[in-house]
Amino acid sequence: MYSQGLIGADNRTEETPEFLARFQKRIDAEEKIEPKDEMPEGYRRTLVRQIGQHAHSEIVGMLPEGNWITRAPSLRRKAALLAKVQDEGGHGLYLYSAAETLGVSREEMTEELLSGKAKYSSIFNYPTLSWADMGTIGWLVDGAAIMNQIPLCRCSFGPYARAMIRVCKEESFHQRQGYEIVMTLAQGTPEQKVMAQDSLNRWWWPSLMMFGPHDADSQHSDQSMAWKIKRFTNDELRQKFIDATVPQAEYLGLTIPDPDLTWNEEKGGYDHGPIDWDEFWRVVKGHGPMAKDRIKARKKAWDDGAWVREAALAHAEKRRARKIAAE
Ligand code: FAQ
């Protein structure tokens, strides 16, 4: 807990019980908190952590699909995949900008990613082995992302909530293009159907893990729910995703790789088999199958882009100096 007596995120406000109660009242009244508003330091830190990690996920998430752009089977598929991967880059940029409003720089966030201090979504540590994975990523990974991000459109922090509106619209296009790829394969030759099923087998469980640990092991959920950063718990969103996705797999004639999956009439949702949490934590701690490659690629892109950042800064500085001289 963030105790009283701390200086708040605005560097002025003392976090007295009155201050914290006043802040909570605004949250409970569904007011949006804006960057210059007074806020508890813990609220600011939680947002920087979550938005920063979300931004890293979008950018690292370009890599598994970027791997297939040159090998897309037709011009139409290539154009759609290229647009999707570009969208993910755009999402990362909105999110970095939203986090920057909280007083953290893109450089700091990137350094935390490259040093392993900041996480990115576990899902992007898995390899993309076949073209079918482009379909499955759109269908399941973007599908899971939408399930998680629609409630974030109502997040209490204004810049994050507003960024999520556009992001969700684009994710919805991504989900459909992915589903359409899988549908084409599932209705194609026997080999294509095998490819689609194999892809579903590999991505199903990691997609469920995207929602985070079981509620009992989720250290941040209670506070994030109280601050209305999160609107649903990890398990609630995971359940919604399963319930929405199983009928889609049935329509495709594909089998979800979970022998324990059964409809539970009483709860009005599916019961599922155990998730391999050891695998989840291994991946989260940086030991996923593609972890080293992902960070290596990010580091190379960051280092290779240094001259562009320096040139842009020098140009901005020149313009500023010219403007001052003309005044
Ligand atoms: N992977 O206490 P909680 C996308 C960490 S975007 C890695 O439950 P919280 C678009 C968590 O950070 C996908 N780490 O945490 C796309 C914490 O560690 P920390 C990304 C995970 O924050 C599609 C610890 O475990 N989406 O896919 C994961 O309350 C296709 C304890 O967990 C977002 O980031 C995980 N899966 O809930 C792009 C959405 N789960 O930080 C390209 C926004 C948990 O103390 C292609 N984020 N951890 O070191 C959220 O909604 C939340 O942060 C959760 C986690 C739900 C991810």
Coordinates of N, CA and C in Angstrom, one line a residue, residues 203-314:
W203 N -0.9 -22.0 -30.1 CA -1.2 -20.7 -29.6 C -2.3 -20.6 -28.6
W204 N -3.1 -21.7 -28.5 CA -4.3 -21.6 -27.5 C -3.9 -21.3 -26.1
W205 N -3.0 -22.1 -25.6 CA -2.6 -21.9 -24.1 C -1.9 -20.6 -23.9
P206 N -0.8 -20.3 -24.7 CA -0.2 -19.0 -24.5 C -1.2 -17.8 -24.6
S207 N -2.2 -18.0 -25.5 CA -3.2 -16.9 -25.6 C -4.0 -16.7 -24.2
L208 N -4.3 -17.8 -23.6 CA -5.0 -17.7 -22.3 C -4.1 -17.1 -21.3
M209 N -2.8 -17.3 -21.4 CA -1.8 -16.8 -20.4 C -1.7 -15.2 -20.6
M210 N -2.1 -14.7 -21.8 CA -1.9 -13.3 -22.0 C -2.7 -12.5 -20.9
F211 N -3.8 -13.1 -20.4 CA -4.6 -12.3 -19.4 C -4.0 -12.2 -18.0
G212 N -2.8 -12.8 -17.9 CA -2.1 -12.7 -16.6 C -2.4 -13.8 -15.6
P213 N -1.7 -13.8 -14.5 CA -1.9 -14.9 -13.5 C -3.3 -15.0 -13.0
H214 N -3.6 -16.1 -12.4 CA -4.9 -16.3 -11.7 C -5.1 -15.1 -10.7
D215 N -6.3 -14.8 -10.5 CA -6.6 -13.7 -9.6 C -5.9 -13.8 -8.3
A216 N -5.8 -15.0 -7.8 CA -5.2 -15.2 -6.5 C -3.7 -14.8 -6.5
D217 N -3.1 -14.9 -7.7 CA -1.7 -14.6 -7.8 C -1.4 -13.2 -8.4
S218 N -2.5 -12.5 -8.7 CA -2.3 -11.2 -9.3 C -2.1 -10.1 -8.3
Q219 N -0.8 -9.7 -8.2 CA -0.5 -8.7 -7.1 C -1.1 -7.4 -7.3
H220 N -1.3 -6.9 -8.5 CA -1.8 -5.6 -8.7 C -3.3 -5.4 -8.9
S221 N -4.0 -6.5 -9.1 CA -5.4 -6.4 -9.5 C -6.3 -5.6 -8.5
D222 N -6.2 -5.9 -7.2 CA -7.1 -5.3 -6.3 C -7.0 -3.7 -6.3
Q223 N -5.7 -3.3 -6.3 CA -5.5 -1.8 -6.3 C -5.9 -1.2 -7.6
S224 N -5.6 -1.9 -8.7 CA -5.9 -1.4 -10.0 C -7.4 -1.3 -10.3
M225 N -8.1 -2.3 -9.7 CA -9.6 -2.3 -9.8 C -10.1 -1.1 -9.0
A226 N -9.6 -0.9 -7.8 CA -10.1 0.2 -6.9 C -9.9 1.5 -7.6
W227 N -8.8 1.6 -8.3 CA -8.5 2.9 -9.0 C -9.2 2.9 -10.4
K228 N -9.9 1.9 -10.8 CA -10.6 1.8 -12.1 C -9.6 1.9 -13.2
I229 N -8.4 1.4 -13.0 CA -7.5 1.3 -14.2 C -7.9 0.0 -14.8
K230 N -8.1 -1.1 -14.1 CA -8.6 -2.3 -14.6 C -10.1 -2.4 -14.2
R231 N -11.0 -2.9 -15.1 CA -12.4 -2.9 -14.8 C -12.8 -4.4 -14.5
F232 N -12.0 -5.3 -15.0 CA -12.3 -6.8 -14.8 C -11.0 -7.4 -14.3
T233 N -11.2 -8.5 -13.6 CA -10.0 -9.2 -13.1 C -9.4 -10.1 -14.3
N234 N -8.2 -10.6 -14.1 CA -7.6 -11.4 -15.2 C -8.5 -12.6 -15.5
D235 N -8.9 -13.3 -14.4 CA -9.7 -14.5 -14.7 C -11.1 -14.2 -15.3
E236 N -11.7 -13.1 -15.0 CA -13.0 -12.7 -15.6 C -12.8 -12.5 -17.1
L237 N -11.7 -11.8 -17.5 CA -11.5 -11.6 -18.9 C -11.1 -12.8 -19.7
R238 N -10.3 -13.7 -19.0 CA -9.9 -15.0 -19.6 C -11.2 -15.8 -19.9
Q239 N -12.1 -15.8 -18.9 CA -13.3 -16.6 -19.1 C -14.2 -16.0 -20.3
K240 N -14.3 -14.7 -20.3 CA -15.0 -14.1 -21.4 C -14.4 -14.5 -22.8
F241 N -13.1 -14.5 -22.8 CA -12.4 -14.8 -24.1 C -12.7 -16.3 -24.5
I242 N -12.6 -17.2 -23.5 CA -12.9 -18.6 -23.9 C -14.3 -18.7 -24.4
D243 N -15.2 -18.1 -23.7 CA -16.6 -18.3 -24.0 C -16.9 -17.7 -25.4
A244 N -16.2 -16.7 -25.8 CA -16.4 -16.1 -27.1 C -15.7 -16.9 -28.2
T245 N -14.6 -17.5 -27.9 CA -13.7 -18.1 -28.9 C -14.1 -19.6 -29.2
V246 N -14.6 -20.3 -28.2 CA -14.9 -21.7 -28.5 C -15.9 -21.9 -29.7
P247 N -17.0 -21.1 -29.7 CA -18.0 -21.3 -30.8 C -17.3 -20.9 -32.2
Q248 N -16.3 -20.0 -32.1 CA -15.6 -19.6 -33.4 C -14.8 -20.8 -33.9
A249 N -14.2 -21.5 -33.0 CA -13.4 -22.7 -33.4 C -14.3 -23.8 -33.9
E250 N -15.5 -23.9 -33.3 CA -16.5 -24.9 -33.7 C -16.9 -24.6 -35.1
Y251 N -17.1 -23.3 -35.4 CA -17.6 -22.9 -36.7 C -16.5 -23.3 -37.8
L252 N -15.3 -23.2 -37.4 CA -14.2 -23.4 -38.3 C -13.9 -25.0 -38.5
G253 N -14.5 -25.7 -37.6 CA -14.3 -27.2 -37.6 C -12.9 -27.5 -37.0
L254 N -12.4 -26.7 -36.1 CA -11.1 -26.9 -35.5 C -11.4 -27.3 -34.0
T255 N -10.4 -28.0 -33.4 CA -10.5 -28.5 -32.1 C -9.6 -27.7 -31.1
I256 N -10.3 -27.1 -30.1 CA -9.5 -26.5 -29.1 C -8.7 -27.5 -28.3
P257 N -7.4 -27.3 -28.2 CA -6.5 -28.4 -27.6 C -6.7 -28.5 -26.1
D258 N -7.9 -28.7 -25.6 CA -8.1 -28.8 -24.2 C -9.2 -29.9 -23.9
P259 N -8.8 -31.1 -23.6 CA -9.7 -32.2 -23.4 C -10.7 -32.0 -22.3
D260 N -10.4 -31.1 -21.4 CA -11.3 -30.8 -20.2 C -12.3 -29.7 -20.5
L261 N -12.3 -29.2 -21.7 CA -13.2 -28.0 -22.0 C -14.6 -28.5 -22.0
T262 N -15.4 -28.0 -21.1 CA -16.8 -28.4 -21.1 C -17.7 -27.3 -20.8
W263 N -18.9 -27.3 -21.4 CA -19.9 -26.2 -21.1 C -20.4 -26.4 -19.7
N264 N -20.4 -25.4 -18.9 CA -21.0 -25.5 -17.5 C -22.3 -24.7 -17.5
E265 N -23.4 -25.4 -17.6 CA -24.7 -24.8 -17.7 C -25.0 -23.8 -16.6
E266 N -24.6 -24.3 -15.4 CA -24.9 -23.5 -14.2 C -24.2 -22.1 -14.2
K267 N -22.9 -22.1 -14.6 CA -22.2 -20.8 -14.6 C -22.4 -20.0 -16.0
G268 N -22.9 -20.8 -17.0 CA -23.2 -20.1 -18.3 C -21.9 -19.8 -19.0
G269 N -20.9 -20.7 -18.8 CA -19.6 -20.5 -19.4 C -18.9 -21.9 -19.5
Y270 N -17.7 -21.8 -20.1 CA -16.9 -23.1 -20.3 C -16.0 -23.3 -19.1
D271 N -15.9 -24.5 -18.6 CA -14.8 -24.9 -17.7 C -13.7 -25.3 -18.5
H272 N -12.5 -25.0 -18.1 CA -11.3 -25.4 -18.9 C -10.3 -26.2 -18.1
G273 N -9.3 -26.8 -18.8 CA -8.3 -27.6 -18.1 C -7.3 -26.7 -17.4
P274 N -6.3 -27.3 -16.7 CA -5.3 -26.4 -16.0 C -4.4 -25.7 -16.9
I275 N -4.1 -24.5 -16.6 CA -3.1 -23.7 -17.3 C -1.7 -24.0 -16.7
D276 N -0.7 -24.1 -17.6 CA 0.7 -24.4 -17.1 C 1.3 -23.1 -16.6
W277 N 1.1 -22.8 -15.3 CA 1.6 -21.5 -14.8 C 3.1 -21.5 -14.7
D278 N 3.7 -22.7 -14.6 CA 5.2 -22.7 -14.5 C 5.7 -22.2 -15.9
E279 N 5.1 -22.6 -16.9 CA 5.5 -22.1 -18.3 C 5.3 -20.6 -18.3
F280 N 4.1 -20.1 -17.8 CA 3.8 -18.7 -17.9 C 4.9 -17.9 -17.1
W281 N 5.3 -18.3 -15.9 CA 6.3 -17.5 -15.1 C 7.6 -17.6 -15.8
R282 N 8.0 -18.8 -16.3 CA 9.3 -19.0 -17.0 C 9.4 -17.9 -18.1
V283 N 8.3 -17.8 -18.9 CA 8.3 -16.9 -20.0 C 8.3 -15.4 -19.5
V284 N 7.5 -15.2 -18.5 CA 7.4 -13.8 -18.0 C 8.8 -13.4 -17.4
K285 N 9.5 -14.3 -16.9 CA 10.9 -14.0 -16.3 C 12.0 -14.0 -17.4
G286 N 11.6 -14.0 -18.7 CA 12.6 -13.8 -19.7 C 13.2 -15.1 -20.3
H287 N 12.5 -16.3 -20.0 CA 13.1 -17.5 -20.6 C 12.2 -18.1 -21.6
G288 N 11.4 -17.3 -22.3 CA 10.6 -17.8 -23.4 C 11.4 -18.2 -24.6
P289 N 10.8 -19.1 -25.5 CA 11.6 -19.6 -26.6 C 12.2 -18.5 -27.5
M290 N 11.6 -17.3 -27.6 CA 12.2 -16.3 -28.5 C 12.7 -15.1 -27.8
A291 N 12.7 -15.2 -26.4 CA 13.0 -14.0 -25.6 C 14.3 -13.3 -26.0
K292 N 15.4 -14.1 -26.2 CA 16.7 -13.4 -26.5 C 16.6 -12.7 -27.9
D293 N 16.0 -13.4 -28.9 CA 15.9 -12.8 -30.2 C 15.1 -11.5 -30.2
R294 N 14.0 -11.5 -29.4 CA 13.1 -10.3 -29.4 C 13.9 -9.1 -28.8
I295 N 14.6 -9.3 -27.7 CA 15.3 -8.2 -27.1 C 16.5 -7.8 -28.0
K296 N 17.1 -8.8 -28.6 CA 18.2 -8.4 -29.5 C 17.7 -7.6 -30.7
A297 N 16.5 -7.9 -31.2 CA 16.0 -7.2 -32.4 C 15.6 -5.7 -31.9
R298 N 15.0 -5.6 -30.7 CA 14.7 -4.3 -30.2 C 15.9 -3.4 -30.0
K299 N 17.0 -4.1 -29.4 CA 18.2 -3.3 -29.2 C 18.8 -2.8 -30.5
K300 N 18.8 -3.7 -31.5 CA 19.4 -3.3 -32.7 C 18.6 -2.2 -33.3
A301 N 17.3 -2.3 -33.3 CA 16.4 -1.2 -33.9 C 16.7 0.1 -33.1
W302 N 16.8 0.0 -31.8 CA 17.0 1.2 -31.0 C 18.4 1.8 -31.3
D303 N 19.4 1.0 -31.4 CA 20.8 1.5 -31.7 C 20.8 2.0 -33.1
D304 N 20.3 1.3 -34.0 CA 20.3 1.8 -35.4 C 19.6 3.1 -35.6
G305 N 18.6 3.3 -34.8 CA 17.7 4.5 -34.9 C 18.3 5.7 -34.2
A306 N 19.5 5.5 -33.5 CA 20.0 6.6 -32.7 C 20.3 7.9 -33.5
W307 N 20.8 7.7 -34.7 CA 21.2 8.9 -35.6 C 19.9 9.6 -36.0
V308 N 18.8 8.9 -36.1 CA 17.6 9.6 -36.5 C 17.1 10.4 -35.4
R309 N 17.1 9.9 -34.2 CA 16.7 10.7 -33.0 C 17.6 11.9 -32.8
E310 N 18.9 11.6 -33.0 CA 19.8 12.8 -32.8 C 19.6 13.9 -33.8
A311 N 19.4 13.4 -35.1 CA 19.1 14.4 -36.2 C 17.8 15.2 -35.9
A312 N 16.8 14.5 -35.5 CA 15.5 15.1 -35.2 C 15.6 16.2 -34.1
L313 N 16.4 15.8 -33.1 CA 16.6 16.7 -32.0 C 17.4 17.9 -32.4
A314 N 18.5 17.7 -33.2 CA 19.3 18.8 -33.6 C 18.5 19.7 -34.5

